[in-house]
Amino acid sequence: MFDFQSLLIRRRSIRNFSAELLSPDEIRRIIEAALLSPTSKNKHSWEFIAVEEKEALSKLSVCKPGSASFVADAVLAVVVLGNPLISDAWVEDASIAAINMQLQAEELGIGSCWVQVRNRNYSDTISAGEYINALLEVPMPLEVLCVIAFGKKVKERTPADPDNLHWEKVHVGKY
């Protein structure tokens, strides 16, 4: 277990996964991290689809041609959905849940990577979200925010360097 700052420094996007499966407890803890996440007005506007079947992972990996291909090699993908009829803050609610899952995965030594789906395209005529909705039979009015791919890391990435933080992006009192 890491202290929180160490966890933040260690968490990096991982796109290369081994074939080793996650344990049921590891999967439960990752999903539990999402369900523990705070939501605007306690509305719980998010929902999740956990995908482990290799054929489905392969099909998910083409939701954004070229930039989601690593999902095919994951052993788990979680599709993060939100309901705009429940909360106008569904994007924020779902985003918090997504990063909670990634931080929990890192604490467990599991790699993860976010695939942006909302406002992205599958083709010139179909959005990435529409593709996933059809593939996984997602009902209206749910919208896909992202897919998070999970798996055991093939190798560790160099942790972030706190000495290279973008402090110039921080403004105190006013811009």
Tab-separated table of C-alpha atoms in Angstrom:
chain	number	residue	atom	x	y	z
A	1	MET	CA	0.000	0.000	0.000
A	2	PHE	CA	1.221	3.489	-0.876
A	3	ASP	CA	0.561	6.833	0.713
A	4	PHE	CA	-1.709	8.910	-1.535
A	5	GLN	CA	0.998	11.145	-3.038
A	6	SER	CA	3.145	8.121	-3.886
A	7	LEU	CA	0.113	6.547	-5.534
A	8	LEU	CA	-0.411	9.678	-7.666
A	9	ILE	CA	3.260	9.733	-8.658
A	10	ARG	CA	3.270	6.013	-9.591
A	11	ARG	CA	-0.002	5.977	-11.575
A	12	ARG	CA	0.786	6.179	-15.273
A	13	SER	CA	-1.204	5.167	-18.328
A	14	ILE	CA	-0.391	1.557	-19.162
A	15	ARG	CA	-1.200	0.226	-22.631
A	16	ASN	CA	0.711	-3.084	-22.549
A	17	PHE	CA	-0.851	-5.836	-20.492
A	18	SER	CA	0.126	-9.422	-19.784
A	19	ALA	CA	-2.379	-12.239	-20.306
A	20	GLU	CA	-2.594	-12.846	-16.532
A	21	LEU	CA	-6.189	-12.603	-15.358
A	22	LEU	CA	-7.290	-10.403	-12.488
A	23	SER	CA	-8.664	-12.130	-9.427
A	24	PRO	CA	-12.347	-11.746	-8.574
A	25	ASP	CA	-11.281	-9.746	-5.498
A	26	GLU	CA	-9.165	-7.363	-7.603
A	27	ILE	CA	-12.084	-6.781	-9.978
A	28	ARG	CA	-14.469	-6.277	-7.064
A	29	ARG	CA	-12.142	-3.706	-5.484
A	30	ILE	CA	-11.797	-1.790	-8.757
A	31	ILE	CA	-15.583	-1.659	-9.259
A	32	GLU	CA	-16.120	-0.863	-5.588
A	33	ALA	CA	-13.821	2.163	-5.994
A	34	ALA	CA	-16.187	3.472	-8.672
A	35	LEU	CA	-19.257	2.841	-6.529
A	36	LEU	CA	-17.636	4.675	-3.600
A	37	SER	CA	-17.040	7.804	-5.673
A	38	PRO	CA	-18.914	10.980	-4.787
A	39	THR	CA	-21.634	12.313	-7.076
A	40	SER	CA	-23.366	15.644	-7.462
A	41	LYS	CA	-26.309	15.862	-5.063
A	42	ASN	CA	-25.746	12.153	-4.292
A	43	LYS	CA	-27.625	11.274	-7.522
A	44	HIS	CA	-25.363	8.385	-8.610
A	45	SER	CA	-25.811	9.247	-12.285
A	46	TRP	CA	-23.172	6.736	-13.366
A	47	GLU	CA	-23.432	3.104	-14.412
A	48	PHE	CA	-20.722	0.634	-15.412
A	49	ILE	CA	-20.329	-2.320	-17.738
A	50	ALA	CA	-17.476	-4.683	-16.823
A	51	VAL	CA	-16.228	-6.572	-19.878
A	52	GLU	CA	-13.883	-9.559	-19.563
A	53	GLU	CA	-14.740	-11.697	-22.617
A	54	LYS	CA	-11.903	-11.546	-25.171
A	55	GLU	CA	-14.150	-11.177	-28.226
A	56	ALA	CA	-16.009	-8.276	-26.634
A	57	LEU	CA	-12.698	-6.631	-25.616
A	58	SER	CA	-11.528	-6.992	-29.205
A	59	LYS	CA	-14.697	-5.326	-30.486
A	60	LEU	CA	-14.375	-2.532	-27.915
A	61	SER	CA	-10.803	-1.931	-29.084
A	62	VAL	CA	-12.044	-0.548	-32.410
A	63	CYS	CA	-14.478	1.993	-30.904
A	64	LYS	CA	-11.886	4.625	-31.889
A	65	PRO	CA	-9.879	3.168	-34.771
A	66	GLY	CA	-6.174	3.227	-33.958
A	67	SER	CA	-6.258	4.867	-30.549
A	68	ALA	CA	-8.046	2.179	-28.498
A	69	SER	CA	-6.341	-0.916	-29.915
A	70	PHE	CA	-4.696	-1.777	-26.573
A	71	VAL	CA	-8.139	-2.618	-25.126
A	72	ALA	CA	-7.949	-5.921	-27.028
A	73	ASP	CA	-5.001	-6.971	-24.840
A	74	ALA	CA	-6.632	-5.933	-21.549
A	75	VAL	CA	-8.197	-8.571	-19.321
A	76	LEU	CA	-10.889	-6.176	-18.108
A	77	ALA	CA	-12.470	-3.075	-19.549
A	78	VAL	CA	-15.003	-0.984	-17.700
A	79	VAL	CA	-17.318	1.119	-19.813
A	80	VAL	CA	-18.238	4.198	-17.793
A	81	LEU	CA	-21.719	5.529	-18.503
A	82	GLY	CA	-23.717	8.481	-17.275
A	83	ASN	CA	-27.360	9.443	-17.279
A	84	PRO	CA	-27.943	13.102	-18.230
A	85	LEU	CA	-31.586	12.827	-17.114
A	86	ILE	CA	-30.495	12.083	-13.548
A	87	SER	CA	-27.842	14.778	-13.281
A	88	ASP	CA	-26.463	17.606	-15.379
A	89	ALA	CA	-23.123	16.758	-13.730
A	90	TRP	CA	-23.036	13.194	-15.104
A	91	VAL	CA	-19.734	13.840	-16.927
A	92	GLU	CA	-18.092	14.966	-13.716
A	93	ASP	CA	-19.646	12.126	-11.690
A	94	ALA	CA	-18.496	9.524	-14.205
A	95	SER	CA	-15.019	11.077	-14.468
A	96	ILE	CA	-14.494	10.888	-10.716
A	97	ALA	CA	-15.588	7.237	-10.722
A	98	ALA	CA	-13.202	6.484	-13.597
A	99	ILE	CA	-10.143	7.953	-11.897
A	100	ASN	CA	-11.082	6.255	-8.613
A	101	MET	CA	-10.953	2.923	-10.450
A	102	GLN	CA	-7.565	3.788	-11.944
A	103	LEU	CA	-6.121	4.794	-8.577
A	104	GLN	CA	-7.458	1.612	-6.959
A	105	ALA	CA	-5.940	-0.436	-9.761
A	106	GLU	CA	-2.568	1.226	-9.251
A	107	GLU	CA	-2.666	0.487	-5.538
A	108	LEU	CA	-3.214	-3.174	-6.477
A	109	GLY	CA	-0.295	-3.093	-8.954
A	110	ILE	CA	-2.668	-3.266	-11.920
A	111	GLY	CA	-2.174	-1.080	-14.982
A	112	SER	CA	-4.925	0.965	-16.576
A	113	CYS	CA	-5.568	3.420	-19.352
A	114	TRP	CA	-8.485	5.752	-20.118
A	115	VAL	CA	-10.012	5.701	-23.605
A	116	GLN	CA	-11.966	8.886	-24.249
A	117	VAL	CA	-15.270	8.029	-25.950
A	118	ARG	CA	-17.529	11.044	-25.383
A	119	ASN	CA	-17.290	13.421	-28.362
A	120	ARG	CA	-15.092	10.991	-30.334
A	121	ASN	CA	-15.826	9.161	-33.582
A	122	TYR	CA	-15.887	5.558	-34.673
A	123	SER	CA	-16.362	6.635	-38.306
A	124	ASP	CA	-17.477	9.646	-40.322
A	125	THR	CA	-21.099	8.800	-39.583
A	126	ILE	CA	-21.071	6.986	-36.216
A	127	SER	CA	-19.751	8.262	-32.900
A	128	ALA	CA	-17.648	6.043	-30.667
A	129	GLY	CA	-20.464	6.151	-28.109
A	130	GLU	CA	-23.067	5.014	-30.643
A	131	TYR	CA	-20.788	2.137	-31.640
A	132	ILE	CA	-20.458	1.017	-28.003
A	133	ASN	CA	-24.174	1.516	-27.334
A	134	ALA	CA	-25.001	-0.879	-30.172
A	135	LEU	CA	-22.262	-3.360	-29.236
A	136	LEU	CA	-23.209	-3.601	-25.550
A	137	GLU	CA	-26.938	-2.876	-25.869
A	138	VAL	CA	-26.741	0.291	-23.774
A	139	PRO	CA	-30.229	1.719	-23.273
A	140	MET	CA	-31.236	5.326	-23.732
A	141	PRO	CA	-30.631	7.834	-22.201
A	142	LEU	CA	-27.254	6.530	-20.948
A	143	GLU	CA	-24.172	8.020	-22.583
A	144	VAL	CA	-20.673	6.564	-22.703
A	145	LEU	CA	-17.988	8.760	-21.196
A	146	CYS	CA	-14.993	6.445	-21.511
A	147	VAL	CA	-13.632	2.941	-21.414
A	148	ILE	CA	-10.964	2.087	-18.858
A	149	ALA	CA	-8.718	-0.843	-19.812
A	150	PHE	CA	-7.127	-2.876	-16.996
A	151	GLY	CA	-4.516	-5.593	-16.819
A	152	LYS	CA	-1.294	-6.715	-15.214
A	153	LYS	CA	1.556	-4.498	-16.370
A	154	VAL	CA	4.104	-5.940	-18.785
A	155	LYS	CA	6.557	-3.432	-17.302
A	156	GLU	CA	6.469	-0.472	-14.975
A	157	ARG	CA	6.666	3.030	-16.386
A	158	THR	CA	8.879	5.688	-14.904
A	159	PRO	CA	6.925	7.460	-12.179
A	160	ALA	CA	5.996	11.109	-12.615
A	161	ASP	CA	8.663	13.561	-11.438
A	162	PRO	CA	7.337	16.020	-8.842
A	163	ASP	CA	10.229	18.361	-9.720
A	164	ASN	CA	8.705	18.804	-13.193
A	165	LEU	CA	5.188	19.799	-12.191
A	166	HIS	CA	3.586	22.644	-14.141
A	167	TRP	CA	3.397	25.147	-11.301
A	168	GLU	CA	3.029	27.926	-13.885
A	169	LYS	CA	-0.538	26.660	-14.346
A	170	VAL	CA	-1.400	27.557	-10.738
A	171	HIS	CA	-2.687	31.063	-9.989
A	172	VAL	CA	-3.353	32.365	-6.493
A	173	GLY	CA	-6.190	34.756	-5.788
A	174	LYS	CA	-6.735	35.705	-9.418
A	175	TYR	CA	-5.288	34.922	-12.784
